[in-house]
mmCIF file of C-alpha atoms and ligand atoms in Angstrom:
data_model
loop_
_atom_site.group_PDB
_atom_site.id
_atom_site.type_symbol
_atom_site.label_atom_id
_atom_site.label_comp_id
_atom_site.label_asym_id
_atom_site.label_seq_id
_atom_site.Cartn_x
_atom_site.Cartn_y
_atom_site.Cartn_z
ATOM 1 C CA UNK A 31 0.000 0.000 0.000
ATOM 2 C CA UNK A 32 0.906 3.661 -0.975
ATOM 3 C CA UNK A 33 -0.191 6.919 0.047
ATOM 4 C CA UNK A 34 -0.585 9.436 -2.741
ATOM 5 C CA UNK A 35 -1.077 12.863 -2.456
ATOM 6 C CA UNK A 36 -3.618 13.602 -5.186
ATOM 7 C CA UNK A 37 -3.441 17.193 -6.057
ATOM 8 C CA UNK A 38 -6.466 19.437 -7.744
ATOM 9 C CA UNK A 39 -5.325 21.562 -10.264
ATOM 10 C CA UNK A 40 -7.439 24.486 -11.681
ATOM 11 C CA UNK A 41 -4.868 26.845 -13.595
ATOM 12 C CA UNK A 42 -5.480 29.494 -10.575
ATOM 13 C CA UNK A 43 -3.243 30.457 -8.163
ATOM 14 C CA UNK A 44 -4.505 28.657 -4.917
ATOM 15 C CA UNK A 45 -3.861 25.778 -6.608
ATOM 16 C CA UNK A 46 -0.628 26.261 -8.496
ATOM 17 C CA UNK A 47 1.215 27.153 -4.687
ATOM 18 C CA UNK A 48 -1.095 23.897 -3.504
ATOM 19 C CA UNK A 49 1.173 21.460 -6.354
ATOM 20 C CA UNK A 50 4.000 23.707 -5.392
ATOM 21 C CA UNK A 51 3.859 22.905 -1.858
ATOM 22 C CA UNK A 52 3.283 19.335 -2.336
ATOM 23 C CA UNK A 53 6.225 18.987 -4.505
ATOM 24 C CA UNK A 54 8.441 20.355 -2.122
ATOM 25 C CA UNK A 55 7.351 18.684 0.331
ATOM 26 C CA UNK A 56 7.050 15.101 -1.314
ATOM 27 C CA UNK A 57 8.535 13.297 -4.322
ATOM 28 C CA UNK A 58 7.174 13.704 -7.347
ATOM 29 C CA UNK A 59 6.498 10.182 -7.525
ATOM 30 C CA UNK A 60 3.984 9.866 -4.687
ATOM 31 C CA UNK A 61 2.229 13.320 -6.130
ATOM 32 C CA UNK A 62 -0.368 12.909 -8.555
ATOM 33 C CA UNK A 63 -1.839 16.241 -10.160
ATOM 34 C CA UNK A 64 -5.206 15.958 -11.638
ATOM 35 C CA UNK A 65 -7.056 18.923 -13.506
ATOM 36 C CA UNK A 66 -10.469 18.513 -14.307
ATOM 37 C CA UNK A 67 -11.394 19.858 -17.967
ATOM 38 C CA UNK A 68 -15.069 21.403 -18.002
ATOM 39 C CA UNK A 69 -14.682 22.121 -21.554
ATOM 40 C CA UNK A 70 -15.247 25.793 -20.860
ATOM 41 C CA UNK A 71 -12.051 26.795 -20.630
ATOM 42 C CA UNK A 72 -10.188 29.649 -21.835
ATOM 43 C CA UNK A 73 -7.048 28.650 -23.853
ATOM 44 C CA UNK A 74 -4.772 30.518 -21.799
ATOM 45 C CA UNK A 75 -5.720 27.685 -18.977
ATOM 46 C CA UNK A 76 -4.600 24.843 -21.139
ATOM 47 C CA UNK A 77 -1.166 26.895 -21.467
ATOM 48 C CA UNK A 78 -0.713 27.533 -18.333
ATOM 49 C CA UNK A 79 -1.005 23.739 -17.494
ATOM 50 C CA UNK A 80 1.537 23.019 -20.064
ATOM 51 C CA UNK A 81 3.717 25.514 -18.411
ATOM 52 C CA UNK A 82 3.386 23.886 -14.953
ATOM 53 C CA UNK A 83 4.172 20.411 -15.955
ATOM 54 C CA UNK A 84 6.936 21.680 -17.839
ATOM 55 C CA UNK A 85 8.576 24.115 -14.675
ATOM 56 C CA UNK A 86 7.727 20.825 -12.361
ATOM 57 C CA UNK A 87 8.798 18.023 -14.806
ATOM 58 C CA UNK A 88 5.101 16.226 -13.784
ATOM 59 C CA UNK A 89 2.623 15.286 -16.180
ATOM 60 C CA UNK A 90 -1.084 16.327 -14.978
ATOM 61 C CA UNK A 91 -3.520 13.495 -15.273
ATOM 62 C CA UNK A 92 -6.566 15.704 -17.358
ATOM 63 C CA UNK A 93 -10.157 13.838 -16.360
ATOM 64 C CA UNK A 94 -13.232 14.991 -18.460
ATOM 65 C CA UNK A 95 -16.556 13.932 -17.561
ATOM 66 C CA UNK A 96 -18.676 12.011 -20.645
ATOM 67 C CA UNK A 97 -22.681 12.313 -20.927
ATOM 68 C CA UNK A 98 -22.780 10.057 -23.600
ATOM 69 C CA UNK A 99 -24.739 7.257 -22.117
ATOM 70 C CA UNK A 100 -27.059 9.903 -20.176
ATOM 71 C CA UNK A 101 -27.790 11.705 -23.185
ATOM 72 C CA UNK A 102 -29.091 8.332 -24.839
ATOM 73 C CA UNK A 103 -31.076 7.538 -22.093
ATOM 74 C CA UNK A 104 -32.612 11.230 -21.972
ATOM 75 C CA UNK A 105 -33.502 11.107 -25.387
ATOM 76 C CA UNK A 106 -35.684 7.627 -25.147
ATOM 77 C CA UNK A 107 -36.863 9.888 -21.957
ATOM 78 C CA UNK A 108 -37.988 12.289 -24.182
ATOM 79 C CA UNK A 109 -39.272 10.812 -27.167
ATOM 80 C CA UNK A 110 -41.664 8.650 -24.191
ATOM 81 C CA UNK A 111 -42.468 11.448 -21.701
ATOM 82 C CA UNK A 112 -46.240 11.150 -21.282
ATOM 83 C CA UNK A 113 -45.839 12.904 -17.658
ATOM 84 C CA UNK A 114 -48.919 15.661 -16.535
ATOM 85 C CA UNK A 115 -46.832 16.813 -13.476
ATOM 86 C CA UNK A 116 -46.782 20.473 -12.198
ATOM 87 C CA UNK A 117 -44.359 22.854 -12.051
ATOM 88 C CA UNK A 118 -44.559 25.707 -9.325
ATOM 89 C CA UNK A 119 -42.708 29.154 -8.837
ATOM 90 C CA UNK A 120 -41.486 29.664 -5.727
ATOM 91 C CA UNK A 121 -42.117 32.792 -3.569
ATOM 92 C CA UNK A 122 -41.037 33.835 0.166
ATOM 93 C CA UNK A 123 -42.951 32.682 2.720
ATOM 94 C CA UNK A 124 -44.499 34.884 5.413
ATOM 95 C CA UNK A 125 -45.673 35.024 8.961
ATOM 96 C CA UNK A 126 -48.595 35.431 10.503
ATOM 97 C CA UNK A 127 -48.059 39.553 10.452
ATOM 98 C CA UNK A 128 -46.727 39.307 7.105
ATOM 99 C CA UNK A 129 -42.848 39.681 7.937
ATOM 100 C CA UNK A 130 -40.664 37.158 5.630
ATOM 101 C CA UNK A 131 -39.714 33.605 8.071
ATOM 102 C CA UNK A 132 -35.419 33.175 7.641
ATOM 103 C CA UNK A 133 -33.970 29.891 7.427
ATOM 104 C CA UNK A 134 -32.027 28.873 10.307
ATOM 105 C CA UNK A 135 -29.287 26.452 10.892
ATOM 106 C CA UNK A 136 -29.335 23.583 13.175
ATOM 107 C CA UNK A 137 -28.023 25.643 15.744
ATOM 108 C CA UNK A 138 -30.796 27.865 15.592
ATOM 109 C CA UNK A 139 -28.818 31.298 14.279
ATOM 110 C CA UNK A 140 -30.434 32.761 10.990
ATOM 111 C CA UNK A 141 -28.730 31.298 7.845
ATOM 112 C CA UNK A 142 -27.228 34.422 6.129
ATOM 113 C CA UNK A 143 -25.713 34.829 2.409
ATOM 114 C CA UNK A 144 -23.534 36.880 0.214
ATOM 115 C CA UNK A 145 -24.838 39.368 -2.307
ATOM 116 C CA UNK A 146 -23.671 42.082 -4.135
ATOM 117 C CA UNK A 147 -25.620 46.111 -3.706
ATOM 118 C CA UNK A 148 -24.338 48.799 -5.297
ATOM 119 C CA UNK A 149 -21.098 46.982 -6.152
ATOM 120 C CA UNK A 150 -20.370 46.011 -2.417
ATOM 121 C CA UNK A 151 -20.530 42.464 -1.127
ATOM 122 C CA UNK A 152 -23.393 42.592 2.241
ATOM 123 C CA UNK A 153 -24.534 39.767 3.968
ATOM 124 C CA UNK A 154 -28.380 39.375 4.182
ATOM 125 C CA UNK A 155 -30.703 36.473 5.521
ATOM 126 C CA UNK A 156 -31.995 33.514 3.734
ATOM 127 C CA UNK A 157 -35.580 33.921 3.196
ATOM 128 C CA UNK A 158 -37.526 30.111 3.274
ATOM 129 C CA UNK A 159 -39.577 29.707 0.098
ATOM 130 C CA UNK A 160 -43.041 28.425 -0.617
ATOM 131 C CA UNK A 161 -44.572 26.751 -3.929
ATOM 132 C CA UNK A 162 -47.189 29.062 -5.593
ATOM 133 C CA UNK A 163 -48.796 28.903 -8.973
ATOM 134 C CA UNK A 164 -48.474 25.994 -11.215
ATOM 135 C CA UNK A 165 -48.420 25.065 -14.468
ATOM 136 C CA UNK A 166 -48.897 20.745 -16.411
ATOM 137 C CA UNK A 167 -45.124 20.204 -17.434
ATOM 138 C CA UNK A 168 -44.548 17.969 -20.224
ATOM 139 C CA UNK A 169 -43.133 17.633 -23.520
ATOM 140 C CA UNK A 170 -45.230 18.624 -26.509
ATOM 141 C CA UNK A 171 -44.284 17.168 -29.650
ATOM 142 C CA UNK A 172 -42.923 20.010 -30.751
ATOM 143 C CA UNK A 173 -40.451 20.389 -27.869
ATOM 144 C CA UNK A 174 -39.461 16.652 -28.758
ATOM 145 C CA UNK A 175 -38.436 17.232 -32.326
ATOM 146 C CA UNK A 176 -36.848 20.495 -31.499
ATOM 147 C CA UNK A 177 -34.664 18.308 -28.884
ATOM 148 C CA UNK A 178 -34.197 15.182 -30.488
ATOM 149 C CA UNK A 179 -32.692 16.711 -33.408
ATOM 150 C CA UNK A 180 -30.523 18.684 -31.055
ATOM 151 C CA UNK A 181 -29.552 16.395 -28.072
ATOM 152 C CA UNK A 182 -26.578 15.061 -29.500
ATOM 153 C CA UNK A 183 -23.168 14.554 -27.877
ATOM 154 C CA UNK A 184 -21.187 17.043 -28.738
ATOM 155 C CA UNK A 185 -17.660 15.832 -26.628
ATOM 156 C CA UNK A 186 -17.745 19.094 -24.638
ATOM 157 C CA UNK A 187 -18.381 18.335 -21.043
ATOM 158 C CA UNK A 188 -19.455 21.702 -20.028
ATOM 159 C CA UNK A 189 -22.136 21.664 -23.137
ATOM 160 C CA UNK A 190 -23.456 18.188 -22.804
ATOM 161 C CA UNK A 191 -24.107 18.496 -18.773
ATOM 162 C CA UNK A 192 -26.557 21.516 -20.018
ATOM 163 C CA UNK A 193 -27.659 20.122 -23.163
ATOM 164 C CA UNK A 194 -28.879 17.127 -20.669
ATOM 165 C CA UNK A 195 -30.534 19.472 -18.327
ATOM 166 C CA UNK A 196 -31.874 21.446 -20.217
ATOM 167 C CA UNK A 197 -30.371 24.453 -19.026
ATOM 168 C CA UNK A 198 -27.138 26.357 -17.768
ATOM 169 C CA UNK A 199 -26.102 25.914 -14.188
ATOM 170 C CA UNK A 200 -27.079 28.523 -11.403
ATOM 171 C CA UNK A 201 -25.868 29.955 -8.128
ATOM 172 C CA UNK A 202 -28.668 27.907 -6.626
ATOM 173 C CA UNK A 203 -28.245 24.805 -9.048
ATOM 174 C CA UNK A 204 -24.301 24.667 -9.202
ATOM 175 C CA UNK A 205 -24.274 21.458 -10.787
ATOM 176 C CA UNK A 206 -21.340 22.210 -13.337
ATOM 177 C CA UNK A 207 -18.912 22.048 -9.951
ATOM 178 C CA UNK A 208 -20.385 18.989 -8.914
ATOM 179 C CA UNK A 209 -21.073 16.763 -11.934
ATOM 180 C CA UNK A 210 -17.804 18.136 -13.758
ATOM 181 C CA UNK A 211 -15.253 18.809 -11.210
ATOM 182 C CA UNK A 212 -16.241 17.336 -7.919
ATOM 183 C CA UNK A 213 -17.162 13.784 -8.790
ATOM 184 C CA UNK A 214 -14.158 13.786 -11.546
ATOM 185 C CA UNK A 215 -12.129 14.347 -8.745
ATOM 186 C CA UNK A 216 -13.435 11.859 -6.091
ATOM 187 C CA UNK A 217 -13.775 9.331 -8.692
ATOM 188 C CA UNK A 218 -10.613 9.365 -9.819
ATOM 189 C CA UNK A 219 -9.043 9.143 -5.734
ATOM 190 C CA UNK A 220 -11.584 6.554 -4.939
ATOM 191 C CA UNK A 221 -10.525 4.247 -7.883
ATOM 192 C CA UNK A 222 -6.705 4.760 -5.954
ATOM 193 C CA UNK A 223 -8.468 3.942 -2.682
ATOM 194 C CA UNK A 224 -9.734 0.678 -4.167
ATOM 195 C CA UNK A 225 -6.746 -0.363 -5.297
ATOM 196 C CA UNK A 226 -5.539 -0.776 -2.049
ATOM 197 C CA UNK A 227 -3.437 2.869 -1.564
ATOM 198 C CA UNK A 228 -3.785 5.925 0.909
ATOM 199 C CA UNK A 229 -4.783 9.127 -0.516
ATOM 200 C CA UNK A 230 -4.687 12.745 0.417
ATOM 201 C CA UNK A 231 -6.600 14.734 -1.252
ATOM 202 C CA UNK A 232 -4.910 18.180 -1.512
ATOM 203 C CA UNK A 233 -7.445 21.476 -1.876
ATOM 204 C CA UNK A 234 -6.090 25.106 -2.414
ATOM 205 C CA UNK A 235 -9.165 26.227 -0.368
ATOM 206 C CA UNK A 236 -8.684 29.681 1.528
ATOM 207 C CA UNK A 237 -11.409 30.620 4.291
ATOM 208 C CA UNK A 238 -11.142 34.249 3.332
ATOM 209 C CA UNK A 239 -12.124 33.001 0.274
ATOM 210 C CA UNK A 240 -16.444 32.617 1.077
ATOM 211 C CA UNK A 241 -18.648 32.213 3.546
ATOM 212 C CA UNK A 242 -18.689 28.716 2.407
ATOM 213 C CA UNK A 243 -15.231 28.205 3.100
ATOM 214 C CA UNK A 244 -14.904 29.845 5.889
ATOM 215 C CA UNK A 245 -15.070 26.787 8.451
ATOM 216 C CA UNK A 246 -12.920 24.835 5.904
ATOM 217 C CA UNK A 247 -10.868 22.464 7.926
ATOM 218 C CA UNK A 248 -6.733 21.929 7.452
ATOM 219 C CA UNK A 249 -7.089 18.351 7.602
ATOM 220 C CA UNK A 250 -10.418 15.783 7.544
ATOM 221 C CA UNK A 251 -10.760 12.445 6.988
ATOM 222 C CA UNK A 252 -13.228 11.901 4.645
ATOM 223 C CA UNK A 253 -13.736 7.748 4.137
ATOM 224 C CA UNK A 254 -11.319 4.690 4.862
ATOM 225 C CA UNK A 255 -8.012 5.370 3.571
ATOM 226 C CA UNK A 256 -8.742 8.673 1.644
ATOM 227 C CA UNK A 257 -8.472 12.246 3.783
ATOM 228 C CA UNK A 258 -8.400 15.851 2.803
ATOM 229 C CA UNK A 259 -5.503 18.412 3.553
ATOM 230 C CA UNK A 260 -5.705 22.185 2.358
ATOM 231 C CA UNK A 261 -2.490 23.584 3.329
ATOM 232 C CA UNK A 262 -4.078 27.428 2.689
ATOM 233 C CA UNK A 263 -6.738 27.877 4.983
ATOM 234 C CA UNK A 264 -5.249 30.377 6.280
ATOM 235 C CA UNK A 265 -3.546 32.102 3.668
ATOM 236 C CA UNK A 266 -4.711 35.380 1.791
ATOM 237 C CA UNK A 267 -4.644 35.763 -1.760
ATOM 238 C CA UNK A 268 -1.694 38.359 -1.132
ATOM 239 C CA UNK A 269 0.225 35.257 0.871
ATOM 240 C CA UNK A 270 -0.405 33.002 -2.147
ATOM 241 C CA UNK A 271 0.780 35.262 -4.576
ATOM 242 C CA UNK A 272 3.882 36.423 -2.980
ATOM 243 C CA UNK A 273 4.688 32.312 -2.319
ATOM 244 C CA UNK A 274 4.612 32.081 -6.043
ATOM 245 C CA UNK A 275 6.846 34.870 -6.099
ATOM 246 C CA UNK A 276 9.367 33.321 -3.748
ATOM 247 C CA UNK A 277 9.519 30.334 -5.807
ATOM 248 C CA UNK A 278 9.464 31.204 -9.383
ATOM 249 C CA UNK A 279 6.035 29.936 -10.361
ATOM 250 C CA UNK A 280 4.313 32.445 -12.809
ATOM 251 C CA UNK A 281 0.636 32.758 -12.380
ATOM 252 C CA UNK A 282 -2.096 32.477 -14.995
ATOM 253 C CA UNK A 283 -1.913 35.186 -17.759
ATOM 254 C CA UNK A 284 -5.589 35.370 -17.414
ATOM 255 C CA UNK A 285 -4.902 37.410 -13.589
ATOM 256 C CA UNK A 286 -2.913 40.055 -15.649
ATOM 257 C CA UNK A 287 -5.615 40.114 -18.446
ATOM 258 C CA UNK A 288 -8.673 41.296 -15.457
ATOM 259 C CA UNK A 289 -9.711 37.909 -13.830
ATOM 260 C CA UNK A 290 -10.184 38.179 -10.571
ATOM 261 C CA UNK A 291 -10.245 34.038 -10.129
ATOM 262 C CA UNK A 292 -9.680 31.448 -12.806
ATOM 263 C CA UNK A 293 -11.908 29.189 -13.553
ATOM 264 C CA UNK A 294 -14.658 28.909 -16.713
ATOM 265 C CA UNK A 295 -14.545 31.320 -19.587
ATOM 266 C CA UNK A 296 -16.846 32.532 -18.670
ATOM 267 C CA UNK A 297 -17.692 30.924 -15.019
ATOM 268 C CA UNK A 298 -21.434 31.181 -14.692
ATOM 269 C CA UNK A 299 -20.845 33.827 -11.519
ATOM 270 C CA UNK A 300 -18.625 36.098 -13.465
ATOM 271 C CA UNK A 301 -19.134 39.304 -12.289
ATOM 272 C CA UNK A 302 -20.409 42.497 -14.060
ATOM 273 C CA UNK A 303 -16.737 43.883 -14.534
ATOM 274 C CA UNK A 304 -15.213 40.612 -15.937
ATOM 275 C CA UNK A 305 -17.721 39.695 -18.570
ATOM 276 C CA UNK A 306 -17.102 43.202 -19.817
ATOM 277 C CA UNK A 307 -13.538 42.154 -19.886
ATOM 278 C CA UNK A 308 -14.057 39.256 -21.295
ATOM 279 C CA UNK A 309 -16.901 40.513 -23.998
ATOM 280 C CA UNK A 310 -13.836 43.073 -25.304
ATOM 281 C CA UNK A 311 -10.719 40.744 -25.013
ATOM 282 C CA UNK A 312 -12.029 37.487 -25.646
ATOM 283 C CA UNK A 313 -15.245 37.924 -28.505
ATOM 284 C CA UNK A 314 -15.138 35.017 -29.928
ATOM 285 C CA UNK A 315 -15.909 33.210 -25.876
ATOM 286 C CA UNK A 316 -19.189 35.030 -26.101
ATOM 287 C CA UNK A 317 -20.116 34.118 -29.670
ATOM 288 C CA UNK A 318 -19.821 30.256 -27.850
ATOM 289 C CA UNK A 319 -21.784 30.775 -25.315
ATOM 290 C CA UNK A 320 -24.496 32.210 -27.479
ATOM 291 C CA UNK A 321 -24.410 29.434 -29.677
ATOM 292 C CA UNK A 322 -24.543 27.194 -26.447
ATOM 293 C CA UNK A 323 -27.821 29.001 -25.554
ATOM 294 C CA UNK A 324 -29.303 28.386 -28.467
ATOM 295 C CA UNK A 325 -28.289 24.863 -28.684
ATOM 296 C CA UNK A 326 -29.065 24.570 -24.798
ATOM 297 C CA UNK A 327 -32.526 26.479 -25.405
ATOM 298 C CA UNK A 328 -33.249 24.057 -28.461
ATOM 299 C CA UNK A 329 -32.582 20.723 -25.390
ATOM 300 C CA UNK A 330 -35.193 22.324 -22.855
ATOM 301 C CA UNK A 331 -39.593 21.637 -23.127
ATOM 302 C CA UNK A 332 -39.527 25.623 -22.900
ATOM 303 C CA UNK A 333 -37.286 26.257 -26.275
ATOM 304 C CA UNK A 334 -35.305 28.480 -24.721
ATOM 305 C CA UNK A 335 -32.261 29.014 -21.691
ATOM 306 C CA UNK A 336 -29.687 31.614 -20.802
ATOM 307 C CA UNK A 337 -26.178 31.180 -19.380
ATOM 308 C CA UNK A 338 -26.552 33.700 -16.831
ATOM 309 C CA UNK A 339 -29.910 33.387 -14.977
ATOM 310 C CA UNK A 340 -31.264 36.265 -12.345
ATOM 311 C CA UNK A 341 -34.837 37.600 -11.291
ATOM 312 C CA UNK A 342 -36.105 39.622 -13.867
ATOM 313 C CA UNK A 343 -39.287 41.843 -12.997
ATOM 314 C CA UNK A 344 -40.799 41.445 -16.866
ATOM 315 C CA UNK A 345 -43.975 38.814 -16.555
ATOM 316 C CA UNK A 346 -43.004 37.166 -19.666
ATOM 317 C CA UNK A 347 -40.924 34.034 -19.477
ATOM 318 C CA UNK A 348 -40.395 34.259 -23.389
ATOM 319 C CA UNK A 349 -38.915 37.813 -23.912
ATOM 320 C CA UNK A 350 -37.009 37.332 -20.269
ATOM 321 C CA UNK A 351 -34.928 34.868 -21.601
ATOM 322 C CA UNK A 352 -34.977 35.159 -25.473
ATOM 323 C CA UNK A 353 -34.259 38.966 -25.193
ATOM 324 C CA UNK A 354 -33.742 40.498 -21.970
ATOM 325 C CA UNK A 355 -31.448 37.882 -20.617
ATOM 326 C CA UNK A 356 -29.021 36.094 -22.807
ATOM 327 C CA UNK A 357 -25.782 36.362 -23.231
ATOM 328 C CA UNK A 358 -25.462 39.275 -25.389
ATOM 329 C CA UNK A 359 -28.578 41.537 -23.330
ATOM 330 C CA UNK A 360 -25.634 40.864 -20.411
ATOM 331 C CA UNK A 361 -22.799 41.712 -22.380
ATOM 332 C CA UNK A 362 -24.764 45.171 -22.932
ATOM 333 C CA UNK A 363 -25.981 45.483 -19.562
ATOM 334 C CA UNK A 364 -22.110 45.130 -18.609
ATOM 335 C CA UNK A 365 -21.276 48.237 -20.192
ATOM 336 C CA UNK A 366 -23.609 50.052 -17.823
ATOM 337 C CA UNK A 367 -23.197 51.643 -14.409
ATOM 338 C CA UNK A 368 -25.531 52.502 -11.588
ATOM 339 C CA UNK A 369 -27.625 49.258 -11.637
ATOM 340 C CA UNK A 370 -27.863 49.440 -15.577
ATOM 341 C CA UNK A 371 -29.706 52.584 -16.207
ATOM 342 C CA UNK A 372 -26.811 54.801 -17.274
ATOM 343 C CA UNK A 373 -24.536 54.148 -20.240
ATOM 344 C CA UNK A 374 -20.774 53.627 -19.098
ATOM 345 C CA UNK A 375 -18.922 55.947 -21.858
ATOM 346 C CA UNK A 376 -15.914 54.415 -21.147
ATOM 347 C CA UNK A 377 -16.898 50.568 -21.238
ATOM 348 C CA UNK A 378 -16.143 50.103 -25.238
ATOM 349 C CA UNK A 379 -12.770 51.765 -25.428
ATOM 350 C CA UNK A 380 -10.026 49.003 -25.604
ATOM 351 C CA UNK A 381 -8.597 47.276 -22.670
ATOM 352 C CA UNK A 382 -5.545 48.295 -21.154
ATOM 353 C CA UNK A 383 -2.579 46.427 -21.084
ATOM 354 C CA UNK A 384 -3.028 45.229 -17.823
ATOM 355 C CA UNK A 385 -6.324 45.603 -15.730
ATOM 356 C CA UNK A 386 -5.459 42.629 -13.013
ATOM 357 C CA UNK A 387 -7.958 42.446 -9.875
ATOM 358 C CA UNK A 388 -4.584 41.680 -7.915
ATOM 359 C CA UNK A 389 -2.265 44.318 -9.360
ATOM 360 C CA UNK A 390 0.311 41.932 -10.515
ATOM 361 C CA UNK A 391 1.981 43.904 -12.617
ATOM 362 C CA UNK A 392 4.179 46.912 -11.590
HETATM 363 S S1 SF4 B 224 -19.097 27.417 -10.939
HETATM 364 FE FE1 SF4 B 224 -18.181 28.537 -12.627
HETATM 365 S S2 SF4 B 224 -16.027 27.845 -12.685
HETATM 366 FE FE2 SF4 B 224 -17.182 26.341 -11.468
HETATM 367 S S3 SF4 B 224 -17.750 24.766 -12.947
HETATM 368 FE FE3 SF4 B 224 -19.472 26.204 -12.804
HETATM 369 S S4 SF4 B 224 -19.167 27.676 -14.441
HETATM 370 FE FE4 SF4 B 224 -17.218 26.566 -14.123
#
C-alpha cells in the first residue's frame, strides 16, 4: 500500500502554490496532479497547465466527464415522456403579520448569504420559500423534435451536462462544480483507494475566500483510507501570490488580463466587470456561449435558456430569456453603471494592457 497525495489543479493560483507545496514537500512520484477539464475553458488555462508540468517536470492526469450514455437515455426519456406533473414558482414565505420567516441552521442562528448592492458584497438572511402557482409540465411534440434533433453529444463536457438538463447551471443549481469537477475528482481518488493505496486529497481552499469556506478544515478524513488536507486555509490571496513569487512559479496570464479568479470562460458567476472584460478581449468566448444558448434552449420543453440566470421583474418568461437575458442583453448590460440605467462611456474603449484584480503587474 501507498499513500498518494492527489493534487487538484485548476490553472489558478490557490492551486498552483497547492502542487508547489506538495512537490516540495514530497517526491514527485507519490504526487499525482489531476485537472479537471469542463470544456469551458479559456485557452490561456490549457497553457498555463503546459507551463506547470513543464517548470515541475510532472505530467497532470486531465479527467473529463462524458454524458454520452445519459444523453441516450434522456432522449428515449424524451421521445416517451407522457408525464402531466406540475411545475410551481417559488415565492417567500411569510408570517402570521406578514414579515418574511429566515432559514435557520441547526443551531438555531439565521442562515445568512452573500450578495452584491451597489457593487459592495453585504450579507443578508436567507428567506424560506413556498410553492405558488403551477403550471402541467410535459413535452409537446414540438419540444421533442426540437430536442431530439438537437440532443446530441457534442464531446464538450461543459455543453453536454446543459444540453442534458436542459439548461445552464445557477448559483442555486451549481451542478457544473459537482457533476464536472467534484465527482471527476473523487472518482478518480476513490478508484486509488480501491486499489488498495492511501490518498490525500490536496485542496487550495482559503477561508477568506467565502462564507462557504470559511469553516474549511486543514485536515479531515473523509472515508477509509482517503483524507483531505488544504495547506491554505489560512492564507490570503496576497500570501499566495507572494509564495509564487518566492519560488518562481508564474501565475495564470488570465490574472494580468482582469480575472479576478480562474476558472470557466466565462464561469457562470462572473461578475459584471469581468464579462465586460471578457466581452472586449475574448469575442469570440461570447459568440460560444451564445451558440450554447441556443443549442441549450433548443434541449429544454420551454425552447429556450440563458447562461446567466437572475430575477427579472418582466412577466413574460419568453422575452425574459430570449431577449432580456441572454448572453449578449448581459454583455450590454455590462457596459452600464448605476444598476444598468446609465450608459458607461468608457466601457467600449479598448482594454488596457493590464487591468489585473490583484495588481500583478508593476
Ligand atoms: S461554478 Fe463557474 S467555474 Fe465552477 S464549474 Fe461552474 S461555471 Fe465553471
Amino acid at each position: 500500500m501507498s499513500v498518494f497525495h492527489v493534487v487538484s489543479c485548476s490553472g489558478g493560483k490557490d492551486s498552483d502554490a497547492t502542487l508547489d507545496l506538495a512537490l516540495r514537500r514530497f517526491p514527485k512520484s507519490r504526487v499525482i496532479a489531476i485537472f479537471c477539464d469542463t470544456g469551458n475553458e479559456h485557452a490561456l488555462v490549457y497553457s498555463h497547465l503546459e507551463y506547470l508540468e513543464s517548470r515541475h517536470g510532472i505530467t497532470i492526469v486531465r479527467l473529463m466527464a462524458d454524458f454520452a450514455e445519459d444523453i441516450a437515455r434522456k432522449r428515449m426519456y424524451i421521445a416517451r415522456d407522457v408525464r402531466t406533473r406540475r411545475e410551481y414558482d417559488r415565492v417567500p414565505r411569510l408570517d402570521a403579520s406578514g414579515r418574511p420567516v429566515y432559514r435557520r441552521t441547526n443551531a438555531g442562528e439565521v442562515e445568512l448569504r452573500e450578495v452584491k448592492r451597489d457593487g459592495k458584497t453585504v450579507l443578508e438572511p436567507v428567506p424560506r420559500m413556498k410553492k405558488a402557482g403551477g403550471r402541467r409540465v410535459r413535452w409537446s411534440n414540438k419540444a421533442k423534435r426540437r430536442a431530439l434533433e438537437t440532443l446530441h453529444p457534442s464531446g464538450n463536457p461543459f455543453l453536454d451536462l446543459c444540453m442534458l438538463k436542459g439548461r445552464f447551471p445557477s448559483r442555486k443549481a451549481q451542478f457544473c462544480t459537482q457533476e464536472l469537477k467534484t465527482m471527476m475528482a473523487v472518482a478518480f481518488q476513490l478508484e486509488l483507494v480501491e486499489q488498495g493505496h492511501r490518498v490525500v486529497s490536496w485542496q487550495g481552499v482559503r477561508r477568506d475566500e467565502s462564507l462557504n469556506r470559511a469553516k474549511a478544515k486543514l485536515f479531515e478524513r473523509i472515508a477509509p483510507r482517503l483524507y483531505a488536507y488544504r495547506p491554505l486555509v489560512e492564507w490570503s490571496a496576497v500570501q499566495v501570490f507572494a509564495h509564487l513569487a518566492a519560488h518562481d512559479v508564474q501565475p495564470n496570464e488570465l490574472y494580468r488580463l482582469g480575472m479576478s479568479r480562474v476558472g470557466c470562460m466565462p464561469c457562470i458567476n462572473v461578475n459584471k466587470g469581468e464579462l465586460r472584460e471578457i466581452a472586449a478581449r475574448w469575442p469570440e468566448e461570447i459568440d460560444r456561449i451564445a451558440e450554447w444558448e441556443a443549442r441549450v434552449g433548443r434541449c429544454s420543453k420551454h425552447g429556450y435558456s440563458t447562461f446567466m440566470t437572475d430575477a427579472h421583474p418582466a412577466k413574460d418568461r419568453r422575452v425574459i430569456f430570449a431577449e432580456l437575458m441572454n448572453i449578449r442583453a448581459r454583455v450590454e448590460w455590462s457596459k452600464t453603471s448605476r444598476g444598468g440605467k446609465q450608459i458607461d462611456l468608457f466601457a467600449d474603449a479598448p482594454p488596457a494592457a493590464c487591468s489585473s484584480a490583484y495588481g500583478l503587474c508593476e
